[in-house]
PDB file of C-alpha atoms in Angstrom:
ATOM      1  CA  UNK A 190       0.098  -1.373  22.457  1.00 92.00           C
ATOM      2  CA  UNK A 191      -0.839   1.178  20.023  1.00 96.00           C
ATOM      3  CA  UNK A 192       1.704   3.987  19.925  1.00 97.00           C
ATOM      4  CA  UNK A 193       0.161   7.604  19.777  1.00 98.00           C
ATOM      5  CA  UNK A 194       2.070  10.079  17.655  1.00 98.00           C
ATOM      6  CA  UNK A 195       2.078  13.993  18.462  1.00 98.00           C
ATOM      7  CA  UNK A 196       1.074  16.223  15.459  1.00 97.00           C
ATOM      8  CA  UNK A 197       4.814  17.149  14.941  1.00 98.00           C
ATOM      9  CA  UNK A 198       5.569  13.421  14.514  1.00 98.00           C
ATOM     10  CA  UNK A 199       2.714  12.904  12.288  1.00 98.00           C
ATOM     11  CA  UNK A 200       3.980  15.669  10.100  1.00 97.00           C
ATOM     12  CA  UNK A 201       7.496  13.944   9.872  1.00 98.00           C
ATOM     13  CA  UNK A 202       5.549  10.785   9.051  1.00 98.00           C
ATOM     14  CA  UNK A 203       3.979  12.743   6.329  1.00 97.00           C
ATOM     15  CA  UNK A 204       7.507  13.489   4.893  1.00 97.00           C
ATOM     16  CA  UNK A 205       8.116   9.838   4.959  1.00 98.00           C
ATOM     17  CA  UNK A 206       5.045   8.833   3.283  1.00 98.00           C
ATOM     18  CA  UNK A 207       4.991  11.393   0.647  1.00 98.00           C
ATOM     19  CA  UNK A 208       8.705  10.623  -0.292  1.00 98.00           C
ATOM     20  CA  UNK A 209       7.529   7.045  -1.006  1.00 98.00           C
ATOM     21  CA  UNK A 210       4.697   8.449  -2.899  1.00 98.00           C
ATOM     22  CA  UNK A 211       7.073  10.466  -5.051  1.00 98.00           C
ATOM     23  CA  UNK A 212       9.396   7.302  -5.495  1.00 98.00           C
ATOM     24  CA  UNK A 213       6.334   5.532  -6.830  1.00 98.00           C
ATOM     25  CA  UNK A 214       5.462   8.632  -9.134  1.00 98.00           C
ATOM     26  CA  UNK A 215       9.082   8.094 -10.456  1.00 98.00           C
ATOM     27  CA  UNK A 216       8.496   4.368 -11.127  1.00 98.00           C
ATOM     28  CA  UNK A 217       5.310   5.351 -12.872  1.00 98.00           C
ATOM     29  CA  UNK A 218       7.105   7.090 -15.366  1.00 98.00           C
ATOM     30  CA  UNK A 219       9.746   4.157 -15.896  1.00 98.00           C
ATOM     31  CA  UNK A 220       7.353   1.052 -15.477  1.00 98.00           C
ATOM     32  CA  UNK A 221       6.658  -0.332 -19.260  1.00 98.00           C
ATOM     33  CA  UNK A 222       7.103  -3.390 -21.171  1.00 98.00           C
ATOM     34  CA  UNK A 223      10.651  -4.636 -21.509  1.00 98.00           C
ATOM     35  CA  UNK A 224      11.710  -3.245 -18.206  1.00 98.00           C
ATOM     36  CA  UNK A 225      13.159  -5.471 -15.544  1.00 98.00           C
ATOM     37  CA  UNK A 226      12.126  -5.087 -11.655  1.00 98.00           C
ATOM     38  CA  UNK A 227      15.608  -5.243 -11.018  1.00 98.00           C
ATOM     39  CA  UNK A 228      16.012  -1.973 -12.747  1.00 98.00           C
ATOM     40  CA  UNK A 229      13.222  -0.281 -10.894  1.00 98.00           C
ATOM     41  CA  UNK A 230      14.660  -1.277  -7.766  1.00 98.00           C
ATOM     42  CA  UNK A 231      17.917   0.366  -8.551  1.00 98.00           C
ATOM     43  CA  UNK A 232      16.263   3.454  -9.574  1.00 98.00           C
ATOM     44  CA  UNK A 233      13.898   3.373  -6.349  1.00 98.00           C
ATOM     45  CA  UNK A 234      16.984   3.145  -4.015  1.00 98.00           C
ATOM     46  CA  UNK A 235      18.884   5.673  -5.943  1.00 98.00           C
ATOM     47  CA  UNK A 236      15.859   8.342  -5.783  1.00 98.00           C
ATOM     48  CA  UNK A 237      15.295   7.592  -1.972  1.00 98.00           C
ATOM     49  CA  UNK A 238      19.139   8.113  -1.087  1.00 98.00           C
ATOM     50  CA  UNK A 239      18.963  11.104  -3.307  1.00 98.00           C
ATOM     51  CA  UNK A 240      16.468  12.596  -1.175  1.00 98.00           C
ATOM     52  CA  UNK A 241      18.150  12.198   2.084  1.00 97.00           C
ATOM     53  CA  UNK A 242      16.447   9.100   3.251  1.00 98.00           C
ATOM     54  CA  UNK A 243      17.111   5.383   3.233  1.00 98.00           C
ATOM     55  CA  UNK A 244      15.262   2.581   1.698  1.00 98.00           C
ATOM     56  CA  UNK A 245      13.077   1.345   4.512  1.00 98.00           C
ATOM     57  CA  UNK A 246      12.903  -2.485   3.220  1.00 98.00           C
ATOM     58  CA  UNK A 247      16.502  -3.141   2.332  1.00 98.00           C
ATOM     59  CA  UNK A 248      17.677  -5.409   4.913  1.00 97.00           C
ATOM     60  CA  UNK A 249      14.490  -5.137   6.915  1.00 97.00           C
ATOM     61  CA  UNK A 250      13.945  -8.854   8.021  1.00 96.00           C
ATOM     62  CA  UNK A 251      16.843  -9.841   5.466  1.00 96.00           C
ATOM     63  CA  UNK A 252      14.895  -8.332   2.500  1.00 97.00           C
ATOM     64  CA  UNK A 253      17.599  -8.183  -0.554  1.00 97.00           C
ATOM     65  CA  UNK A 254      15.653  -4.978  -2.225  1.00 98.00           C
ATOM     66  CA  UNK A 255      14.503  -1.655  -1.679  1.00 98.00           C
ATOM     67  CA  UNK A 256      11.105  -2.349  -3.350  1.00 98.00           C
ATOM     68  CA  UNK A 257       9.055  -5.460  -3.642  1.00 98.00           C
ATOM     69  CA  UNK A 258       7.400  -6.186  -6.972  1.00 98.00           C
ATOM     70  CA  UNK A 259       4.666  -8.457  -7.250  1.00 98.00           C
ATOM     71  CA  UNK A 260       3.664  -9.592 -10.841  1.00 98.00           C
ATOM     72  CA  UNK A 261       0.213 -10.943 -11.888  1.00 98.00           C
ATOM     73  CA  UNK A 262      -0.570 -13.893  -9.685  1.00 98.00           C
ATOM     74  CA  UNK A 263       2.016 -12.738  -7.128  1.00 98.00           C
ATOM     75  CA  UNK A 264       0.223 -11.281  -4.058  1.00 98.00           C
ATOM     76  CA  UNK A 265       2.890  -9.200  -2.329  1.00 98.00           C
ATOM     77  CA  UNK A 266       6.774  -9.560  -1.171  1.00 98.00           C
ATOM     78  CA  UNK A 267       7.669 -10.353  -4.923  1.00 98.00           C
ATOM     79  CA  UNK A 268      11.262 -10.030  -5.093  1.00 98.00           C
ATOM     80  CA  UNK A 269      12.917  -7.814  -8.142  1.00 98.00           C
ATOM     81  CA  UNK A 270      14.139 -10.196 -11.027  1.00 97.00           C
ATOM     82  CA  UNK A 271      15.684  -9.658 -14.467  1.00 97.00           C
ATOM     83  CA  UNK A 272      12.405 -10.926 -16.033  1.00 96.00           C
ATOM     84  CA  UNK A 273      11.280  -8.126 -18.549  1.00 98.00           C
ATOM     85  CA  UNK A 274       7.623  -6.896 -17.507  1.00 98.00           C
ATOM     86  CA  UNK A 275       5.295  -7.667 -20.528  1.00 98.00           C
ATOM     87  CA  UNK A 276       2.382  -6.046 -22.169  1.00 98.00           C
ATOM     88  CA  UNK A 277      -0.719  -7.188 -20.269  1.00 98.00           C
ATOM     89  CA  UNK A 278       1.078  -7.499 -16.816  1.00 98.00           C
ATOM     90  CA  UNK A 279      -0.106  -6.208 -13.557  1.00 98.00           C
ATOM     91  CA  UNK A 280       2.902  -4.994 -11.317  1.00 98.00           C
ATOM     92  CA  UNK A 281       2.286  -4.433  -7.266  1.00 98.00           C
ATOM     93  CA  UNK A 282       5.115  -1.993  -6.356  1.00 98.00           C
ATOM     94  CA  UNK A 283       5.503  -1.820  -2.487  1.00 98.00           C
ATOM     95  CA  UNK A 284       8.108   0.589  -1.157  1.00 98.00           C
ATOM     96  CA  UNK A 285       9.173   1.986   2.307  1.00 98.00           C
ATOM     97  CA  UNK A 286      11.493   4.791   3.252  1.00 98.00           C
ATOM     98  CA  UNK A 287      13.022   5.696   6.465  1.00 98.00           C
ATOM     99  CA  UNK A 288      13.208   9.451   6.951  1.00 98.00           C
ATOM    100  CA  UNK A 289      13.382  11.556   9.974  1.00 95.00           C
ATOM    101  CA  UNK A 290      13.539   8.359  12.354  1.00 98.00           C
ATOM    102  CA  UNK A 291       9.799   7.409  10.793  1.00 98.00           C
ATOM    103  CA  UNK A 292       8.881   4.826   8.378  1.00 98.00           C
ATOM    104  CA  UNK A 293       6.571   5.327   5.431  1.00 98.00           C
ATOM    105  CA  UNK A 294       5.212   2.373   3.580  1.00 98.00           C
ATOM    106  CA  UNK A 295       2.753   2.226   0.610  1.00 95.00           C
ATOM    107  CA  UNK A 296       1.877   0.532  -2.654  1.00 98.00           C
ATOM    108  CA  UNK A 297       0.164   0.679  -5.774  1.00 98.00           C
ATOM    109  CA  UNK A 298      -0.555  -1.778  -8.613  1.00 98.00           C
ATOM    110  CA  UNK A 299       0.279  -0.794 -12.124  1.00 98.00           C
ATOM    111  CA  UNK A 300      -1.571  -1.903 -15.481  1.00 98.00           C
ATOM    112  CA  UNK A 301       1.291  -2.505 -18.095  1.00 98.00           C
ATOM    113  CA  UNK A 302      -0.376  -1.486 -21.419  1.00 96.00           C
ATOM    114  CA  UNK A 303      -3.762  -3.190 -22.237  1.00 96.00           C
ATOM    115  CA  UNK A 304      -4.800  -5.517 -19.169  1.00 98.00           C
ATOM    116  CA  UNK A 305      -7.581  -8.341 -19.320  1.00 98.00           C
ATOM    117  CA  UNK A 306     -10.979  -6.916 -18.542  1.00 98.00           C
ATOM    118  CA  UNK A 307     -11.516  -8.713 -15.555  1.00 98.00           C
ATOM    119  CA  UNK A 308      -7.816  -7.884 -14.213  1.00 98.00           C
ATOM    120  CA  UNK A 309      -8.413  -4.296 -14.787  1.00 98.00           C
ATOM    121  CA  UNK A 310     -11.794  -4.613 -12.801  1.00 98.00           C
ATOM    122  CA  UNK A 311     -10.188  -6.214 -10.077  1.00 98.00           C
ATOM    123  CA  UNK A 312      -7.725  -3.644  -9.810  1.00 98.00           C
ATOM    124  CA  UNK A 313     -10.493  -1.113  -9.917  1.00 98.00           C
ATOM    125  CA  UNK A 314     -12.646  -2.806  -6.901  1.00 98.00           C
ATOM    126  CA  UNK A 315      -9.413  -3.355  -4.814  1.00 98.00           C
ATOM    127  CA  UNK A 316      -8.383   0.399  -4.893  1.00 98.00           C
ATOM    128  CA  UNK A 317     -12.018   1.519  -4.022  1.00 98.00           C
ATOM    129  CA  UNK A 318     -12.212  -0.917  -1.304  1.00 98.00           C
ATOM    130  CA  UNK A 319      -8.926   0.799   0.349  1.00 98.00           C
ATOM    131  CA  UNK A 320     -11.110   4.053   0.608  1.00 98.00           C
ATOM    132  CA  UNK A 321     -13.990   2.065   1.635  1.00 98.00           C
ATOM    133  CA  UNK A 322     -11.979   0.944   4.339  1.00 98.00           C
ATOM    134  CA  UNK A 323     -10.345   4.318   5.417  1.00 98.00           C
ATOM    135  CA  UNK A 324     -13.499   5.744   5.949  1.00 98.00           C
ATOM    136  CA  UNK A 325     -14.134   3.119   8.680  1.00 98.00           C
ATOM    137  CA  UNK A 326     -10.765   4.462  10.436  1.00 98.00           C
ATOM    138  CA  UNK A 327     -12.171   6.820  12.845  1.00 98.00           C
ATOM    139  CA  UNK A 328     -12.917   7.470  16.518  1.00 98.00           C
ATOM    140  CA  UNK A 329     -15.501   5.204  17.681  1.00 97.00           C
ATOM    141  CA  UNK A 330     -14.699   2.420  15.358  1.00 98.00           C
ATOM    142  CA  UNK A 331     -12.267  -0.491  16.068  1.00 98.00           C
ATOM    143  CA  UNK A 332      -9.878  -2.260  13.795  1.00 98.00           C
ATOM    144  CA  UNK A 333     -12.364  -5.013  12.326  1.00 98.00           C
ATOM    145  CA  UNK A 334     -14.746  -2.412  11.362  1.00 98.00           C
ATOM    146  CA  UNK A 335     -12.133  -1.369   8.900  1.00 98.00           C
ATOM    147  CA  UNK A 336     -11.664  -5.140   7.458  1.00 98.00           C
ATOM    148  CA  UNK A 337     -15.247  -5.937   7.475  1.00 98.00           C
ATOM    149  CA  UNK A 338     -15.755  -2.860   4.921  1.00 98.00           C
ATOM    150  CA  UNK A 339     -13.074  -3.931   2.750  1.00 98.00           C
ATOM    151  CA  UNK A 340     -14.266  -7.741   2.916  1.00 98.00           C
ATOM    152  CA  UNK A 341     -17.897  -6.899   2.106  1.00 98.00           C
ATOM    153  CA  UNK A 342     -17.063  -4.696  -0.738  1.00 98.00           C
ATOM    154  CA  UNK A 343     -14.768  -7.143  -2.188  1.00 98.00           C
ATOM    155  CA  UNK A 344     -16.359 -10.414  -1.648  1.00 98.00           C
ATOM    156  CA  UNK A 345     -19.546  -9.001  -3.399  1.00 98.00           C
ATOM    157  CA  UNK A 346     -17.628  -8.906  -6.562  1.00 98.00           C
ATOM    158  CA  UNK A 347     -16.699 -12.630  -5.996  1.00 98.00           C
ATOM    159  CA  UNK A 348     -13.169 -11.897  -4.947  1.00 98.00           C
ATOM    160  CA  UNK A 349     -11.152 -13.658  -2.548  1.00 98.00           C
ATOM    161  CA  UNK A 350      -9.655 -11.585   0.488  1.00 98.00           C
ATOM    162  CA  UNK A 351      -6.339 -12.876   1.912  1.00 98.00           C
ATOM    163  CA  UNK A 352      -6.107 -13.661   5.460  1.00 97.00           C
ATOM    164  CA  UNK A 353      -2.583 -14.300   6.308  1.00 97.00           C
ATOM    165  CA  UNK A 354      -1.323 -10.851   5.503  1.00 97.00           C
ATOM    166  CA  UNK A 355      -2.606  -7.837   6.587  1.00 98.00           C
ATOM    167  CA  UNK A 356      -1.967  -4.185   7.304  1.00 98.00           C
ATOM    168  CA  UNK A 357      -0.233  -2.746  10.245  1.00 98.00           C
ATOM    169  CA  UNK A 358       0.539   0.190  12.782  1.00 98.00           C
ATOM    170  CA  UNK A 359       3.485   2.459  11.556  1.00 98.00           C
ATOM    171  CA  UNK A 360       6.013   4.480  13.324  1.00 98.00           C
ATOM    172  CA  UNK A 361       9.539   4.497  14.295  1.00 98.00           C
ATOM    173  CA  UNK A 362       8.826   0.905  13.396  1.00 98.00           C
ATOM    174  CA  UNK A 363       7.853  -0.627  10.269  1.00 98.00           C
ATOM    175  CA  UNK A 364       5.506  -2.959  11.814  1.00 98.00           C
ATOM    176  CA  UNK A 365       3.600  -1.493  14.748  1.00 98.00           C
ATOM    177  CA  UNK A 366       0.381  -2.402  16.596  1.00 98.00           C
ATOM    178  CA  UNK A 367      -2.456  -2.888  15.510  1.00 98.00           C
ATOM    179  CA  UNK A 368      -2.388  -5.589  12.907  1.00 98.00           C
ATOM    180  CA  UNK A 369      -4.935  -4.090  10.392  1.00 98.00           C
ATOM    181  CA  UNK A 370      -6.763  -7.378   8.595  1.00 98.00           C
ATOM    182  CA  UNK A 371      -8.782  -6.769   5.525  1.00 98.00           C
ATOM    183  CA  UNK A 372     -11.583  -8.998   6.935  1.00 98.00           C
ATOM    184  CA  UNK A 373     -13.408  -9.449  10.336  1.00 98.00           C
ATOM    185  CA  UNK A 374     -16.882  -8.317  12.237  1.00 98.00           C
ATOM    186  CA  UNK A 375     -17.577  -5.176  13.139  1.00 98.00           C
ATOM    187  CA  UNK A 376     -17.157  -4.015  16.601  1.00 97.00           C
ATOM    188  CA  UNK A 377     -14.540  -6.412  17.132  1.00 97.00           C
ATOM    189  CA  UNK A 378     -10.330  -5.687  17.666  1.00 98.00           C
ATOM    190  CA  UNK A 379      -8.908  -2.619  19.316  1.00 97.00           C
ATOM    191  CA  UNK A 380     -10.532   0.847  19.679  1.00 98.00           C
ATOM    192  CA  UNK A 381      -8.824   3.566  17.426  1.00 98.00           C
ATOM    193  CA  UNK A 382      -7.398   6.174  19.230  1.00 98.00           C
ATOM    194  CA  UNK A 383      -6.372  10.084  18.377  1.00 98.00           C
ATOM    195  CA  UNK A 384      -2.874  10.266  16.834  1.00 98.00           C
ATOM    196  CA  UNK A 385      -2.258   6.285  15.805  1.00 98.00           C
ATOM    197  CA  UNK A 386      -1.139   5.916  12.268  1.00 98.00           C
ATOM    198  CA  UNK A 387      -1.818   2.649  10.140  1.00 98.00           C
ATOM    199  CA  UNK A 388      -0.903   1.231   6.939  1.00 98.00           C
ATOM    200  CA  UNK A 389      -4.285   0.025   5.538  1.00 98.00           C
ATOM    201  CA  UNK A 390      -3.492  -2.390   2.600  1.00 98.00           C
ATOM    202  CA  UNK A 391      -6.293  -4.596   0.696  1.00 98.00           C
ATOM    203  CA  UNK A 392      -4.664  -7.836  -0.773  1.00 98.00           C
ATOM    204  CA  UNK A 393      -7.229  -9.037  -3.011  1.00 98.00           C
ATOM    205  CA  UNK A 394      -7.330 -11.993  -5.124  1.00 98.00           C
ATOM    206  CA  UNK A 395      -9.376 -12.583  -8.500  1.00 98.00           C
ATOM    207  CA  UNK A 396     -10.130 -16.323  -7.507  1.00 98.00           C
ATOM    208  CA  UNK A 397      -9.526 -17.826  -4.213  1.00 98.00           C
ATOM    209  CA  UNK A 398      -8.450 -16.462  -1.084  1.00 98.00           C
ATOM    210  CA  UNK A 399      -5.772 -19.274  -0.508  1.00 98.00           C
ATOM    211  CA  UNK A 400      -2.137 -18.303  -0.872  1.00 98.00           C
ATOM    212  CA  UNK A 401       1.265 -20.138  -1.132  1.00 97.00           C
ATOM    213  CA  UNK A 402       5.136 -19.078  -0.484  1.00 97.00           C
ATOM    214  CA  UNK A 403       7.548 -19.750  -3.393  1.00 96.00           C
ATOM    215  CA  UNK A 404      10.886 -21.276  -2.406  1.00 95.00           C
ATOM    216  CA  UNK A 405      12.595 -18.012  -2.416  1.00 94.00           C
ATOM    217  CA  UNK A 406      11.237 -17.369   0.979  1.00 95.00           C
ATOM    218  CA  UNK A 407       9.474 -14.209   0.139  1.00 97.00           C
ATOM    219  CA  UNK A 408       7.134 -14.165  -2.943  1.00 97.00           C
ATOM    220  CA  UNK A 409       3.499 -15.012  -1.906  1.00 98.00           C
ATOM    221  CA  UNK A 410       1.435 -16.255  -4.754  1.00 98.00           C
ATOM    222  CA  UNK A 411      -2.271 -17.061  -5.408  1.00 98.00           C
ATOM    223  CA  UNK A 412      -3.083 -20.928  -4.960  1.00 98.00           C
ATOM    224  CA  UNK A 413      -5.064 -20.954  -8.282  1.00 98.00           C
ATOM    225  CA  UNK A 414      -2.499 -18.389  -9.974  1.00 98.00           C
ATOM    226  CA  UNK A 415      -5.158 -16.270 -10.948  1.00 98.00           C
ATOM    227  CA  UNK A 416      -4.028 -12.166 -10.660  1.00 98.00           C
ATOM    228  CA  UNK A 417      -3.877 -10.582  -7.551  1.00 98.00           C
ATOM    229  CA  UNK A 418      -4.202  -6.697  -6.604  1.00 98.00           C
ATOM    230  CA  UNK A 419      -2.815  -4.698  -3.688  1.00 98.00           C
ATOM    231  CA  UNK A 420      -3.110  -1.122  -2.834  1.00 98.00           C
ATOM    232  CA  UNK A 421      -1.775   0.691   0.243  1.00 98.00           C
ATOM    233  CA  UNK A 422      -1.995   4.050   1.977  1.00 98.00           C
ATOM    234  CA  UNK A 423      -0.444   5.599   5.213  1.00 98.00           C
ATOM    235  CA  UNK A 424      -3.362   7.088   7.226  1.00 98.00           C
ATOM    236  CA  UNK A 425      -3.283   9.144  10.465  1.00 98.00           C
ATOM    237  CA  UNK A 426      -6.240   9.549  12.793  1.00 98.00           C
ATOM    238  CA  UNK A 427      -6.589  13.352  13.512  1.00 98.00           C
ATOM    239  CA  UNK A 428      -9.348  15.199  14.934  1.00 97.00           C
ATOM    240  CA  UNK A 429     -11.262  11.905  15.031  1.00 97.00           C
ATOM    241  CA  UNK A 430     -11.034  11.602  11.477  1.00 98.00           C
ATOM    242  CA  UNK A 431      -8.735  10.124   8.685  1.00 98.00           C
ATOM    243  CA  UNK A 432      -6.218  11.785   7.226  1.00 98.00           C
ATOM    244  CA  UNK A 433      -3.870  10.579   4.315  1.00 98.00           C
ATOM    245  CA  UNK A 434      -0.291  11.063   4.692  1.00 98.00           C
ATOM    246  CA  UNK A 435       0.482   9.148   1.269  1.00 98.00           C
ATOM    247  CA  UNK A 436      -0.772   9.810  -2.067  1.00 98.00           C
ATOM    248  CA  UNK A 437      -1.221   8.445  -5.204  1.00 98.00           C
ATOM    249  CA  UNK A 438      -0.868  11.827  -6.855  1.00 97.00           C
ATOM    250  CA  UNK A 439       2.381  11.723  -8.507  1.00 98.00           C
ATOM    251  CA  UNK A 440       1.666   8.635  -9.979  1.00 98.00           C
ATOM    252  CA  UNK A 441      -1.782   9.879 -11.368  1.00 98.00           C
ATOM    253  CA  UNK A 442       0.393  13.024 -12.604  1.00 97.00           C
ATOM    254  CA  UNK A 443       2.918  10.686 -14.429  1.00 97.00           C
ATOM    255  CA  UNK A 444       0.082   8.632 -16.069  1.00 97.00           C
ATOM    256  CA  UNK A 445      -2.069  11.753 -16.928  1.00 96.00           C
ATOM    257  CA  UNK A 446      -4.617  10.264 -14.710  1.00 96.00           C
ATOM    258  CA  UNK A 447      -7.511  12.758 -13.084  1.00 95.00           C
ATOM    259  CA  UNK A 448      -8.641  11.971  -9.882  1.00 95.00           C
ATOM    260  CA  UNK A 449     -10.453  13.474  -6.778  1.00 94.00           C
ATOM    261  CA  UNK A 450     -10.862  10.188  -4.624  1.00 97.00           C
ATOM    262  CA  UNK A 451      -8.389  11.448  -2.168  1.00 97.00           C
ATOM    263  CA  UNK A 452      -9.880  14.759  -1.397  1.00 96.00           C
ATOM    264  CA  UNK A 453     -12.257  13.627   1.680  1.00 96.00           C
ATOM    265  CA  UNK A 454      -9.204  12.397   3.432  1.00 97.00           C
ATOM    266  CA  UNK A 455      -7.359  15.823   3.544  1.00 94.00           C
ATOM    267  CA  UNK A 456      -7.971  18.877   5.401  1.00 87.00           C
ATOM    268  CA  UNK A 457      -5.825  20.597   3.237  1.00 84.00           C
ATOM    269  CA  UNK A 458      -5.370  20.507  -0.693  1.00 83.00           C
ATOM    270  CA  UNK A 459      -2.185  18.368  -1.281  1.00 86.00           C
ATOM    271  CA  UNK A 460       0.207  20.571  -3.264  1.00 81.00           C
ATOM    272  CA  UNK A 461       2.395  18.564  -5.526  1.00 81.00           C
ATOM    273  CA  UNK A 462       6.071  19.251  -5.908  1.00 72.00           C
TER     274      UNK A 462
END
């Protein structure tokens, strides 16, 4: 059952989502060759707790870390390790927080130095597909309208769309109804309703759509070991239209990137603080 949120609850969720955004912005300043993902995990936990929240992933389903760090051919759910990040890597950092009894959950795939052109294009197209999907999150549409838009956009570039892992509703629980697949047929799935909040998160592979899980019970990798990309936003349905609760602006501020990609999904300009 879809749990609709009041405007007041959505504003509390915005606080949670923006704390994740700020955490990812902090990581953007620290992620570089030679740094380990375990070190980034420690920094993230300290940052979240210093902002009067608790890590949303730590302990959830037995998760041992505050962030999930998926490198190169790892799709999602990569556990932080002592392996130093290397020049040319791509690293998906997925982060969650629990604040004011509501969860925030979003992700960004970072380029470490000079990345192979075909991998760089994969990241670009995957992030573009996130917004293509968000545009379909509106009154009158259904769940698979979002997935269909993401699927068509990414498969047109020859990429593989992961089937086994999906986005989800978000609220007082990390995972609520509905599931939000990144594939589907138009007109199918649950009807969108005012006040719902979802995490939309394309997980797109350079090669095959097929995946497998490593022996750690967490890390998901591509079956052909080619790179994967993952981007995620928290989005509320307000006045029939998608409203971003999370932002990549803190990441872009840290990396010196200028972007207006989020502007169409905000009723008011975002003020970076």
